Short mmCIF file of C-alpha atoms and ligand atoms in Angstrom, two decimals:
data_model
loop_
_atom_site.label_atom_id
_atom_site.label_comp_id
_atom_site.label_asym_id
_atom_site.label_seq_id
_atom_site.Cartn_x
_atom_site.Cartn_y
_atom_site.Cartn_z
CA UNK A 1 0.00 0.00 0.00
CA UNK A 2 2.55 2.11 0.63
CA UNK A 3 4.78 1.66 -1.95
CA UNK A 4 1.81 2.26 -4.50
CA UNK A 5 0.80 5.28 -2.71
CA UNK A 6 4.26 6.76 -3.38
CA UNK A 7 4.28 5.50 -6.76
CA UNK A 8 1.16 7.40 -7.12
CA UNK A 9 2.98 11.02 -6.29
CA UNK A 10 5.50 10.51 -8.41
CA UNK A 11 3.16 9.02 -11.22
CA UNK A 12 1.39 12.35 -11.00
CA UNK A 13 2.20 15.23 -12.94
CA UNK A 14 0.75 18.99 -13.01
CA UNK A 15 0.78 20.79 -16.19
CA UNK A 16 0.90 24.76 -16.11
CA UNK A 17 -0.45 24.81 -20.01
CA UNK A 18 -4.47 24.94 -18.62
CA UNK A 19 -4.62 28.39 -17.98
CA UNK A 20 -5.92 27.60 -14.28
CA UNK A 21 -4.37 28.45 -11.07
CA UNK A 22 -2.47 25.48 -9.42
CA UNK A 23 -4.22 25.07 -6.02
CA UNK A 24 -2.55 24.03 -3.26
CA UNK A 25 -5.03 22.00 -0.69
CA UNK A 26 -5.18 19.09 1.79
CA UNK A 27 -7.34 16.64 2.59
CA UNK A 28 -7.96 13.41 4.78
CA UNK A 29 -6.97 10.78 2.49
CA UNK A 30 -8.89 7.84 3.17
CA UNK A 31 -10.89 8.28 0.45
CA UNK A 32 -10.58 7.44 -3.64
CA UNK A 33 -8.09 9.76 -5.00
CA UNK A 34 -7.25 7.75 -7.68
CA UNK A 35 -9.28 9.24 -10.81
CA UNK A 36 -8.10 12.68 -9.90
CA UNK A 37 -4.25 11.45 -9.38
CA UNK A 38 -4.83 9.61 -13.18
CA UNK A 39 -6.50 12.33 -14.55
CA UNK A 40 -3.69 14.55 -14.17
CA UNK A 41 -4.97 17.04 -12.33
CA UNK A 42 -4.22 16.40 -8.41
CA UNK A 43 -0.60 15.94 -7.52
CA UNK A 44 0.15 14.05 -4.29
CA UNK A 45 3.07 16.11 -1.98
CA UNK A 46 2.61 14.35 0.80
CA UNK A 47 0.79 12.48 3.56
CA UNK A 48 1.35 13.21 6.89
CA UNK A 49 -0.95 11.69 9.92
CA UNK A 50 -3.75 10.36 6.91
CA UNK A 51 -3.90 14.25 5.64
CA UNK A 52 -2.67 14.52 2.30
CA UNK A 53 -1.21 17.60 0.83
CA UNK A 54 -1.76 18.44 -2.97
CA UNK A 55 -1.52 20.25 -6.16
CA UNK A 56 -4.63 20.79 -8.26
CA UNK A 57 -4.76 22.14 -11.65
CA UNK A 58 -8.73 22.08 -12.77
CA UNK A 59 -8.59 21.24 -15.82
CA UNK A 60 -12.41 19.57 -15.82
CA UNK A 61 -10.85 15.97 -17.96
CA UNK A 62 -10.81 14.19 -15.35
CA UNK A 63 -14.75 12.62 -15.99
CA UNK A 64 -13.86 11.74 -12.15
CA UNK A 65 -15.24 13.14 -9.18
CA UNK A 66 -14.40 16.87 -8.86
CA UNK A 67 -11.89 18.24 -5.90
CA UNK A 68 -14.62 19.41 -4.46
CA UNK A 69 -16.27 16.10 -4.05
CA UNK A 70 -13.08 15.35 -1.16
CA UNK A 71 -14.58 15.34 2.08
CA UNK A 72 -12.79 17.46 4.86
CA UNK A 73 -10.94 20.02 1.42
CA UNK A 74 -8.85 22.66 2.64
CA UNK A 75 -7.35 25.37 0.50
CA UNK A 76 -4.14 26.17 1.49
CA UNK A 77 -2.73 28.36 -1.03
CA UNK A 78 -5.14 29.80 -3.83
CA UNK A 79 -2.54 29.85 -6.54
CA UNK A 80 1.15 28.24 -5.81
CA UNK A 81 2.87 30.38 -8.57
CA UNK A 82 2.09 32.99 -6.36
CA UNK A 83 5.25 31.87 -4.12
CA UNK A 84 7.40 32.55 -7.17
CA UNK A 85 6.05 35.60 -7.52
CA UNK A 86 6.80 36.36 -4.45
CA UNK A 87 10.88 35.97 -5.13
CA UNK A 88 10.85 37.51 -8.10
CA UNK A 89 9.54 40.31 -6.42
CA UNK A 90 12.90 40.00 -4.26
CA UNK A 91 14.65 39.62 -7.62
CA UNK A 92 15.77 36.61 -6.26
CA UNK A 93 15.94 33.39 -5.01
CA UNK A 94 16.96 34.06 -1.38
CA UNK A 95 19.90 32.39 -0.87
CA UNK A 96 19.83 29.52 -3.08
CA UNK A 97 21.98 29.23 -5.92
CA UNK A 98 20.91 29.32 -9.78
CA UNK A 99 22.61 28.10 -12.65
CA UNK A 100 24.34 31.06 -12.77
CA UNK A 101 25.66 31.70 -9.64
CA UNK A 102 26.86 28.17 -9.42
CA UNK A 103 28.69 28.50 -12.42
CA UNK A 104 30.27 31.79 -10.60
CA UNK A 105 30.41 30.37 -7.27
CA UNK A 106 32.10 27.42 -8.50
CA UNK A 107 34.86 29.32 -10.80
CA UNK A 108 35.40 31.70 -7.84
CA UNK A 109 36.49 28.57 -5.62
CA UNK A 110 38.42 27.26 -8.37
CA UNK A 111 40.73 30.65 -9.03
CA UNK A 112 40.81 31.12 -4.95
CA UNK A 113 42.04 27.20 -4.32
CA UNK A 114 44.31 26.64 -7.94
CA UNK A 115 46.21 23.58 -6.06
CA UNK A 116 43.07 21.94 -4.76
CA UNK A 117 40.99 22.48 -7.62
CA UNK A 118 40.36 21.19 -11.03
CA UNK A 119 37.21 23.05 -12.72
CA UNK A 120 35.37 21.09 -15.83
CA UNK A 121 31.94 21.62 -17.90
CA UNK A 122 31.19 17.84 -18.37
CA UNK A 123 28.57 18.43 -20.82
CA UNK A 124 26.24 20.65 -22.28
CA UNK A 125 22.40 20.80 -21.59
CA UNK A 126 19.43 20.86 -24.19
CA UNK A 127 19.68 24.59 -23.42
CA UNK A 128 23.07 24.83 -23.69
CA UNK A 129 24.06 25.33 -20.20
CA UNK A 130 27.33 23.71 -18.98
CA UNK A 131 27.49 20.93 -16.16
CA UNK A 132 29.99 22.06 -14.04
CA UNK A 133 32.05 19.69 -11.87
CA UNK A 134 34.49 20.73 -9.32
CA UNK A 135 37.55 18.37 -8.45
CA UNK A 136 39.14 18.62 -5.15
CA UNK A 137 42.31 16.28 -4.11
CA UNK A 138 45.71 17.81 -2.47
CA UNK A 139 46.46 14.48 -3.98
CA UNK A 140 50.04 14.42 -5.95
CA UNK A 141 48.73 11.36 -8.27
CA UNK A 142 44.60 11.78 -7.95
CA UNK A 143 44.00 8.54 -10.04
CA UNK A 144 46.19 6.73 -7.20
CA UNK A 145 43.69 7.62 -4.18
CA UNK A 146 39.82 6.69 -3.78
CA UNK A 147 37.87 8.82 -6.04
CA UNK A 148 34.22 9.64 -4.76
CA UNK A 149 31.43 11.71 -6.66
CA UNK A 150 29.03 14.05 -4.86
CA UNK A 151 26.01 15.27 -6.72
CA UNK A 152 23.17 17.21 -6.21
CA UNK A 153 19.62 19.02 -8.44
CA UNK A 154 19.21 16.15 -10.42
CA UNK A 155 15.66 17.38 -10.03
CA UNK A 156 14.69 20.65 -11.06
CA UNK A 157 12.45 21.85 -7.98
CA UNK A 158 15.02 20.08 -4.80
CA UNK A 159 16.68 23.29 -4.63
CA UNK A 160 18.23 22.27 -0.79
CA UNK A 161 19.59 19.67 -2.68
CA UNK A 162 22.61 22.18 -4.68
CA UNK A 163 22.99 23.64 -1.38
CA UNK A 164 25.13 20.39 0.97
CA UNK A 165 27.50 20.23 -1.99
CA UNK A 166 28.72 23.69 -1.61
CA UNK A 167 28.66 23.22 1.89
CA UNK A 168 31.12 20.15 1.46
CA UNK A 169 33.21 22.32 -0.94
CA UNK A 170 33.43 24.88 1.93
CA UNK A 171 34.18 22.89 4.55
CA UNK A 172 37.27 20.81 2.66
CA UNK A 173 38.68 24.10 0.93
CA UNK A 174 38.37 26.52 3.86
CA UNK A 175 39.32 23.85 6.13
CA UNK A 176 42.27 22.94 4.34
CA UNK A 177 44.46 25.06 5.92
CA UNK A 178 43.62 25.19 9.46
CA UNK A 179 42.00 21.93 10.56
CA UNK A 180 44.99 18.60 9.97
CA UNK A 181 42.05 16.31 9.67
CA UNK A 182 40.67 17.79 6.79
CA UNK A 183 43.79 18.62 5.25
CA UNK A 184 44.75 14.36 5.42
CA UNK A 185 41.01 13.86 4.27
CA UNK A 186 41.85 16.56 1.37
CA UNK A 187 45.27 14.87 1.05
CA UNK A 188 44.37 11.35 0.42
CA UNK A 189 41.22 11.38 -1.60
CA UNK A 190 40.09 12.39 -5.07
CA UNK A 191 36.28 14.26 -4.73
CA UNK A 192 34.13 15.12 -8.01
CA UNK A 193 31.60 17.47 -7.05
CA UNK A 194 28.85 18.46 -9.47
CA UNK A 195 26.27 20.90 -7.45
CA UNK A 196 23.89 21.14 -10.10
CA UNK A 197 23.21 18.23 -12.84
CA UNK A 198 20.14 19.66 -14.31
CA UNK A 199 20.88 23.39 -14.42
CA UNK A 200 17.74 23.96 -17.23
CA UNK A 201 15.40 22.58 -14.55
CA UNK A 202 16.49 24.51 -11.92
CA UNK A 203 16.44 27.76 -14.07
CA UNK A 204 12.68 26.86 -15.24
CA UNK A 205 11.86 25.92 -11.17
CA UNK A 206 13.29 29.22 -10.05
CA UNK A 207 11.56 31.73 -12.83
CA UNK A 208 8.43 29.86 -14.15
CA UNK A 209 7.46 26.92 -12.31
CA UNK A 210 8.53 25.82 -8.88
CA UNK A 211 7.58 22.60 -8.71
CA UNK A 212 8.95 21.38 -12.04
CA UNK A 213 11.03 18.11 -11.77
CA UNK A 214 12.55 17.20 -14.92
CA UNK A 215 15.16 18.39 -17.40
CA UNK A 216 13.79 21.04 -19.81
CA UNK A 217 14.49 18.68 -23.17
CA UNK A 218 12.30 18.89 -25.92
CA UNK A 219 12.33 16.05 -28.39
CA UNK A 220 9.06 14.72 -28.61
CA UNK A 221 5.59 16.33 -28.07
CA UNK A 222 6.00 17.69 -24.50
CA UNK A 223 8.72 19.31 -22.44
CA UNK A 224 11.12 17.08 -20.02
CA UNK A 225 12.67 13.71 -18.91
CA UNK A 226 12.79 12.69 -15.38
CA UNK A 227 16.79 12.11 -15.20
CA UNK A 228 16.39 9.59 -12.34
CA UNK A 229 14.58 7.34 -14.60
CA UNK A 230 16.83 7.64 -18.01
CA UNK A 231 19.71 5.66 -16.78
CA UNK A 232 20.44 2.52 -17.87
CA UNK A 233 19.98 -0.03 -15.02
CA UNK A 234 15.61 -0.88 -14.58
CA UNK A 235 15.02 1.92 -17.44
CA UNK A 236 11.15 1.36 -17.80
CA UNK A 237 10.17 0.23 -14.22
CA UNK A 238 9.05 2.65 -11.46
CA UNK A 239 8.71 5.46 -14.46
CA UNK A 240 5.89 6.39 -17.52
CA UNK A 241 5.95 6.32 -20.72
CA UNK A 242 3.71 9.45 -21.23
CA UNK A 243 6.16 12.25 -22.03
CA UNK A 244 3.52 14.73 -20.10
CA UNK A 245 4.69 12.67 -16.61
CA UNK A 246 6.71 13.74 -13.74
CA UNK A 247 8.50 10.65 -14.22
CA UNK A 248 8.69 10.30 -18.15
CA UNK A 249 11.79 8.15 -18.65
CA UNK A 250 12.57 9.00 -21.80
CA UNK A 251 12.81 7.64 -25.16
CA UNK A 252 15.63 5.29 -24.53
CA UNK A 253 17.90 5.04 -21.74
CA UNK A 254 21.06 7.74 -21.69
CA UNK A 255 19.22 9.89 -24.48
CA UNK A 256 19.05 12.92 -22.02
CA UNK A 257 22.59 15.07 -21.69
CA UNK A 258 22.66 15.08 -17.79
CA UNK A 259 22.34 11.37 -18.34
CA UNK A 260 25.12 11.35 -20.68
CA UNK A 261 27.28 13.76 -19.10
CA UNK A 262 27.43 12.21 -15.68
CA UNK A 263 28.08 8.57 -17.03
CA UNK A 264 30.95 9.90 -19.13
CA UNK A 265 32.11 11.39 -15.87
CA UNK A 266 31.81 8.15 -14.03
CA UNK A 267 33.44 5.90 -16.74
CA UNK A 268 36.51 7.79 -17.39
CA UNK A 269 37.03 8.68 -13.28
CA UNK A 270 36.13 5.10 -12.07
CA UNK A 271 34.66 6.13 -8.97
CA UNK A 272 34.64 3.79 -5.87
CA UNK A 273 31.80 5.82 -4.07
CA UNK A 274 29.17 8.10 -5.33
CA UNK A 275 26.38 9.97 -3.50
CA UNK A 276 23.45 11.32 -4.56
CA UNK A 277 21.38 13.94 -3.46
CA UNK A 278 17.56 14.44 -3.59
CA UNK A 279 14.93 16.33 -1.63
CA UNK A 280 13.04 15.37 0.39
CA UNK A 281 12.10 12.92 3.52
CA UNK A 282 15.26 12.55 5.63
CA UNK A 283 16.06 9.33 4.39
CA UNK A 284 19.48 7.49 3.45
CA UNK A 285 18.95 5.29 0.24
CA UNK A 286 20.77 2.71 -1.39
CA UNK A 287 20.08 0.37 -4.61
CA UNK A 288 17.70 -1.55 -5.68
CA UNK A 289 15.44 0.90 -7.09
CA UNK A 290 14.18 -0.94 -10.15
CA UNK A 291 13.66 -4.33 -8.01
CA UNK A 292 12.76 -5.16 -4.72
CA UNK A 293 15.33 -8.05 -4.33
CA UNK A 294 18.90 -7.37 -2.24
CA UNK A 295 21.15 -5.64 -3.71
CA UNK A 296 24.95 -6.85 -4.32
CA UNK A 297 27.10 -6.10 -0.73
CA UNK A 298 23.89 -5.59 0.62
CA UNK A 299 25.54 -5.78 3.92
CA UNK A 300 28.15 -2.77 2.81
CA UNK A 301 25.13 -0.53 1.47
CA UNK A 302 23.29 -0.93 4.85
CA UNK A 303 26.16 -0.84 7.23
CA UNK A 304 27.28 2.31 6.11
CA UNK A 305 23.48 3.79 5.32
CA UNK A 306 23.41 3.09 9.31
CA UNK A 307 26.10 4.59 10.41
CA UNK A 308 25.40 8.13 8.09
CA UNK A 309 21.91 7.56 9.51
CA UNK A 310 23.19 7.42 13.03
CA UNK A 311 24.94 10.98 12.43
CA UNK A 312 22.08 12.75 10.46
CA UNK A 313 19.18 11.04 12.22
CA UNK A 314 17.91 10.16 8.90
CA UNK A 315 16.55 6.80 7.96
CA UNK A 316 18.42 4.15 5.92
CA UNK A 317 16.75 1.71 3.07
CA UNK A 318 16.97 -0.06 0.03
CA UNK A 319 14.87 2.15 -2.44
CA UNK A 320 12.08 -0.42 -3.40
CA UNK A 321 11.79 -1.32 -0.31
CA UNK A 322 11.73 1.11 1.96
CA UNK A 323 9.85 3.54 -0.97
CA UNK A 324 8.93 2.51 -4.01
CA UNK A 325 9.85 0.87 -7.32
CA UNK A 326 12.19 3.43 -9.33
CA UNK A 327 14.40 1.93 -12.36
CA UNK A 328 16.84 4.20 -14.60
CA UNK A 329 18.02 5.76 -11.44
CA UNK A 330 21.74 6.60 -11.36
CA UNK A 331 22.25 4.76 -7.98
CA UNK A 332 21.44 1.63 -9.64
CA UNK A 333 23.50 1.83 -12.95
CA UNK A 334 26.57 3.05 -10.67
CA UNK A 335 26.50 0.02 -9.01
CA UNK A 336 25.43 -2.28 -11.41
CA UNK A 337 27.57 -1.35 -14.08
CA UNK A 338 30.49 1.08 -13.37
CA UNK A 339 31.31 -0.99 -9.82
CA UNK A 340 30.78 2.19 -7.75
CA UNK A 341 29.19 2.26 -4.30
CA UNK A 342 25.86 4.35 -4.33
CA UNK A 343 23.68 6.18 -1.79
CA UNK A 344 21.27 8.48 -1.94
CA UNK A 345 20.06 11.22 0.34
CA UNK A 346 16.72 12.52 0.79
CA UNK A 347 17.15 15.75 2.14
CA UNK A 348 15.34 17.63 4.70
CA UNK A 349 11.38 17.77 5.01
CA UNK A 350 10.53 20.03 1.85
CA UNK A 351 11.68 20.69 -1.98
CA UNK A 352 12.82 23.83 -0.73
CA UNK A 353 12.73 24.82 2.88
CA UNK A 354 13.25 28.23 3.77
CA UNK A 355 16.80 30.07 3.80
CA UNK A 356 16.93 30.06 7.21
CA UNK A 357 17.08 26.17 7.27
CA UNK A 358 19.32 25.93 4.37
CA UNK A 359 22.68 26.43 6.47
CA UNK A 360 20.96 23.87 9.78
CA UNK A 361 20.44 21.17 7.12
CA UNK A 362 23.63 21.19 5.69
CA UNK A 363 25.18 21.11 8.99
CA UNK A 364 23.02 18.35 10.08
CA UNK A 365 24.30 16.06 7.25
CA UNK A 366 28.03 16.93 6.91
CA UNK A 367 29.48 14.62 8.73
CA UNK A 368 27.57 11.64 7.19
CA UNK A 369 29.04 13.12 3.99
CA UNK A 370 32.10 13.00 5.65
CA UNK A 371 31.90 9.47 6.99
CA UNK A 372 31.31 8.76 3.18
CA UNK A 373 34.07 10.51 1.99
CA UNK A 374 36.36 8.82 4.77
CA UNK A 375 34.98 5.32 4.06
CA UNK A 376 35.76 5.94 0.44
CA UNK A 377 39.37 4.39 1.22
CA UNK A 378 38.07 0.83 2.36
CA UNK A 379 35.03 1.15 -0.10
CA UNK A 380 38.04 1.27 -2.79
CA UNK A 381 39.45 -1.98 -1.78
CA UNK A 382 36.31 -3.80 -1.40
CA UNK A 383 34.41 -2.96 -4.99
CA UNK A 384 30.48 -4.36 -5.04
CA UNK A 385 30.79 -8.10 -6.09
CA UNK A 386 28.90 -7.18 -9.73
CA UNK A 387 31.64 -4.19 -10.02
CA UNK A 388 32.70 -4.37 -13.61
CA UNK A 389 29.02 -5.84 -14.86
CA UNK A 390 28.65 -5.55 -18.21
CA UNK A 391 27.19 -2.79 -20.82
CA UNK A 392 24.35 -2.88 -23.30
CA UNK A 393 26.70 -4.02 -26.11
CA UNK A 394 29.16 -6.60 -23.95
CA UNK A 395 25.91 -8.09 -22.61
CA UNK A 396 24.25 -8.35 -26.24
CA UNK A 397 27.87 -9.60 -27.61
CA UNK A 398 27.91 -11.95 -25.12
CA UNK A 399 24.50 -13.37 -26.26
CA UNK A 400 25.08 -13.21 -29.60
CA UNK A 401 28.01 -14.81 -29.18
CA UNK A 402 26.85 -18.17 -27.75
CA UNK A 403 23.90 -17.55 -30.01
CA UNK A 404 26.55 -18.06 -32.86
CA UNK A 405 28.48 -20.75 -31.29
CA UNK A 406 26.02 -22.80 -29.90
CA UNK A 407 27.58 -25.72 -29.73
CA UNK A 408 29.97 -24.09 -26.96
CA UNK A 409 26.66 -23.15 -24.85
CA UNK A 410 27.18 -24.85 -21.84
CA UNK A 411 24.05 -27.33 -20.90
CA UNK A 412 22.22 -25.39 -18.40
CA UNK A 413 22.24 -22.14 -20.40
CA UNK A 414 19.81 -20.99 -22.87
CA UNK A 415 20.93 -17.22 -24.29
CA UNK A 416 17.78 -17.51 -26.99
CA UNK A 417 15.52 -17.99 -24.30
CA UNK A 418 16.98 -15.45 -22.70
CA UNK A 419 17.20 -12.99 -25.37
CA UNK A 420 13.16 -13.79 -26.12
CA UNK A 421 13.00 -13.61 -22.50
CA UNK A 422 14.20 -10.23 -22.47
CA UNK A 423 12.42 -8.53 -25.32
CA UNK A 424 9.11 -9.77 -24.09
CA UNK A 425 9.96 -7.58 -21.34
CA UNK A 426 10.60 -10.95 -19.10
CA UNK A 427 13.54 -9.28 -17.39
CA UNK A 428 12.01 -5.79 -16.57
CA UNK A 429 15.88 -5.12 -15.56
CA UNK A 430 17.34 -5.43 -18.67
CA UNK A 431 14.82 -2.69 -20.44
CA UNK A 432 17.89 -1.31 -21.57
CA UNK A 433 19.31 -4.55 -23.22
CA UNK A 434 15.65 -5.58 -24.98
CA UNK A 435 15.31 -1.67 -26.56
CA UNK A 436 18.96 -2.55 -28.46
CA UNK A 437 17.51 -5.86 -29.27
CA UNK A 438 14.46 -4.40 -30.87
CA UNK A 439 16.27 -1.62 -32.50
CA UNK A 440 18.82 -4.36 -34.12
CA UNK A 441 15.59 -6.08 -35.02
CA UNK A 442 15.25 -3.27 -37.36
CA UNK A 443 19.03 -3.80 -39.28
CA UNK A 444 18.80 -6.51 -41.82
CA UNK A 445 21.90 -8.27 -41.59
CA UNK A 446 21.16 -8.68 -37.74
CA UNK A 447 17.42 -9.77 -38.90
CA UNK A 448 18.64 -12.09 -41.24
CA UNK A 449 20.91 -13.71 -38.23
CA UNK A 450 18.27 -13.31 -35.56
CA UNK A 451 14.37 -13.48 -37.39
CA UNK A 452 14.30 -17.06 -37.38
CA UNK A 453 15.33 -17.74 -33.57
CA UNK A 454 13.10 -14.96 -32.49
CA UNK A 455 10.35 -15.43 -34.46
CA UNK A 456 10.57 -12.34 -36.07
CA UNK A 457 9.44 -11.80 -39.69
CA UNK A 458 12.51 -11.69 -42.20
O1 LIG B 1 12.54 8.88 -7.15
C1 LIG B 1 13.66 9.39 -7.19
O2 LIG B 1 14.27 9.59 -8.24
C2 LIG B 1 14.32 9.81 -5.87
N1 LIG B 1 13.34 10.38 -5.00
S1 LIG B 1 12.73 11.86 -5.31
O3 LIG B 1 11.59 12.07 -4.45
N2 LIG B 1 13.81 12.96 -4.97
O4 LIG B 1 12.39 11.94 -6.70
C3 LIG B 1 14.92 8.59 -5.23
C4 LIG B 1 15.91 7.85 -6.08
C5 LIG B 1 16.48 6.71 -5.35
N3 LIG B 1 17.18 5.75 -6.16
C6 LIG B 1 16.58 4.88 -7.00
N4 LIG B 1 15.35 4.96 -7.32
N5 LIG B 1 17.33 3.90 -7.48
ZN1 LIG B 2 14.80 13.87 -6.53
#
């Protein structure tokens, strides 16, 4: 139940195109909420004590009950846009960065710390923004200590969550010199931090809509792919097809450039440890998010989720099962397939919390950053027992390899039924691997080969 009722947020999406005010209301929510969630036109925040909190666009499609029809309806904002309003009236956005000022704060650090600091755009958005990543290491040789990545904003409207990793920066850099812990910690590890992965969502969240979520991307019919679900690793589960949804995958897995950037980032750095950062619910997660099985050094993932959870108070879990189902998250394909460690933070107890809490939360979860950043050095000696899994193409070469050779198929091992397996959608985490099938379906030559085994017309 509550796994689908989370699934049921996130499966939610608001569109600003009606023309209507977005309403902000609550409600007890044992009732049927359903027809208005799949209608498109209530968004689930969140439930707290059996009162929900929502977003409702009327948009009269729904052929459901009206928002009226909710027993015990309170309005609590008459029109949510209004908040914006009310920063651009500051000609602002209090104290949170944008995609500007993070490009500036960023190159400012870099020119003040030259020997700590390595500054690179590791990609370009659909809007032609650069991803900017910061490396710190006092390191003489970085590629010879652990390398860890620290990310935040994958997620347009989880402003809080651009704010820890400028924190971190702070505390290493202006700590260098004065504190000898930091200075070892600074010494004898390589750190990648990228405050802001999705700088076109967070410039649309701060100056049109503050509750947008995905990238700003348009390839299809509507605007924006939900990042965390365009990776490679469950792409398709825990995510929509519709291109109008908060969680729209996208049309194949790694066709968004955050997506792209990042992974270039993590293949050519081989991180050991990576973290992730997300608003909101104060909660430490690790992989699976596509499946609700144990992950690979299970142990590792929760021992160290509990003892970041004992110094933030937050609470540690496996995604799917301490959430909900969420394939094509990064979290997943870092482990799975680039044999880097991966947990994910839920900041604080709203998208964006007020600047007064920015500086409280940060200091609430440095030192289970910190913890992270110090356990990088035995993470880096024990890699997760799939580290080194295979990509798309080794995994299909691999198949069509013993599809070739048959006779060297072991007994025991059936790579057709697999493959058929797979692109009838059998193995819901291998998405990515039936999508290449299919599209290969298309190529003659590989037709030719393949038709016949898959029963596929020639
Ligand atoms: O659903 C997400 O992408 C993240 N939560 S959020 O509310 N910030 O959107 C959690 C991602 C956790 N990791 C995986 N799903 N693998
Ligand atoms: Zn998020």
């Amino acid at each position: 139940m509550r796994n689908s009722f989370w699934l049921l947020i996130l499966a939610a999406s608001v569109s600003i195109a009606s023309g209507q005010p977005t309403r902000k209301v609550s409600f007890p929510m044992d009732q049927q909420v359903e027809q208005l969630v799949a209608g498109g036109d209530l968004e689930l925040i969140s439930v707290d004590a059996g009162v929900a909190t929502a977003l409702f666009t009327d948009r009269s499609r729904t052929g459901g009950p009206a928002l009226s029809a909710l027993r015990g309806l309170k309005v609590l904002s008459p029109d949510i846009d209004q908040e914006l309003a009310a920063f651009r009236a500051r000609g602002n956005v209090g104290l949170y960065h944008t995609a500007e000022s993070t490009a500036a704060e960023l190159r400012e650090v870099a020119a003040r710390y030259p020997a700590l600091c390595h500054l690179e755009s590791i990609g370009k958005t659909f809007e032609g923004r650069d991803i900017w990543a910061l490396r710190i290491t006092g390191a003489a040789d970085p590629a010879a200590v652990p390398r860890m990545l620290l990310f935040g904003l994958t997620h347009a409207r989880e402003w809080i969550s651009a704010e820890l990793p400028f924190f971190v920066i702070h505390q290493l850099l202006d700590g260098y010199a004065t504190e000898p812990a930091i200075r070892k910690l600074v010494d004898g590890r390589c750190l990648w931090i990228v405050p802001v992965l999705n700088p076109d969502g967070l410039a649309y969240s701060q100056s049109q809509y503050k509750m947008w979520r995905k990238n700003r991307s348009r390839r299809g019919p509507s605007t924006g792919v939900d990042v965390n679900r365009n990776f490679e690793v469950g792409f398709g589960t825990g995510s929509s097809d519709a291109p109008t949804s908060d969680v729209y995958h996208g049309p194949a897995a790694n066709s968004e450039e955050e997506t792209r950037a990042l992974l270039a980032l993590v293949k050519r750095e081989k991180f050991h440890v990576s973290l992730s950062l997300h608003s909101y619910s104060e909660l430490i997660l690790y992989p699976w998010g596509y499946s609700k099985a144990d992950p690979p050094g299970k142990s590792v993932l929760a021992g160290h989720g509990r003892a970041m959870g004992k110094l933030n108070g937050y609470r540690p879990g496996s995604v799917a099962q301490i959430l909900y189902d969420a394939g094509g998250a990064s979290d997943d394909t870092f482990l799975a397939r680039h044999g880097c460690w991966a947990w994910t933070f839920e900041l604080g107890t709203e998208f964006v919390p007020p600047d007064s809490q920015i500086k409280s939360i940060c200091q609430k979860n440095w030192p289970a950053v910190r913890h992270l950043i110090e356990a990088s050095a035995e993470l880096a000696t024990t890699p997760p027992p799939t580290s080194g899994a295979a990509s798309v193409d080794e995994r299909l070469a691999t198949l069509e390899r013993a599809f070739l050779d048959s006779a060297l198929v072991s007994p025991g091992i059936d790579p057709l039924g697999e493959l058929v397996a797979t692109v009838q959608g059998q193995l819901p985490e291998d998405r990515a691997l039936a999508a290449e099938v299919e599209r290969r379906a298309a190529v003659p030559a590989w037709t030719r080969l393949y038709a016949p085994l898959l029963g596929l017309p020639r």
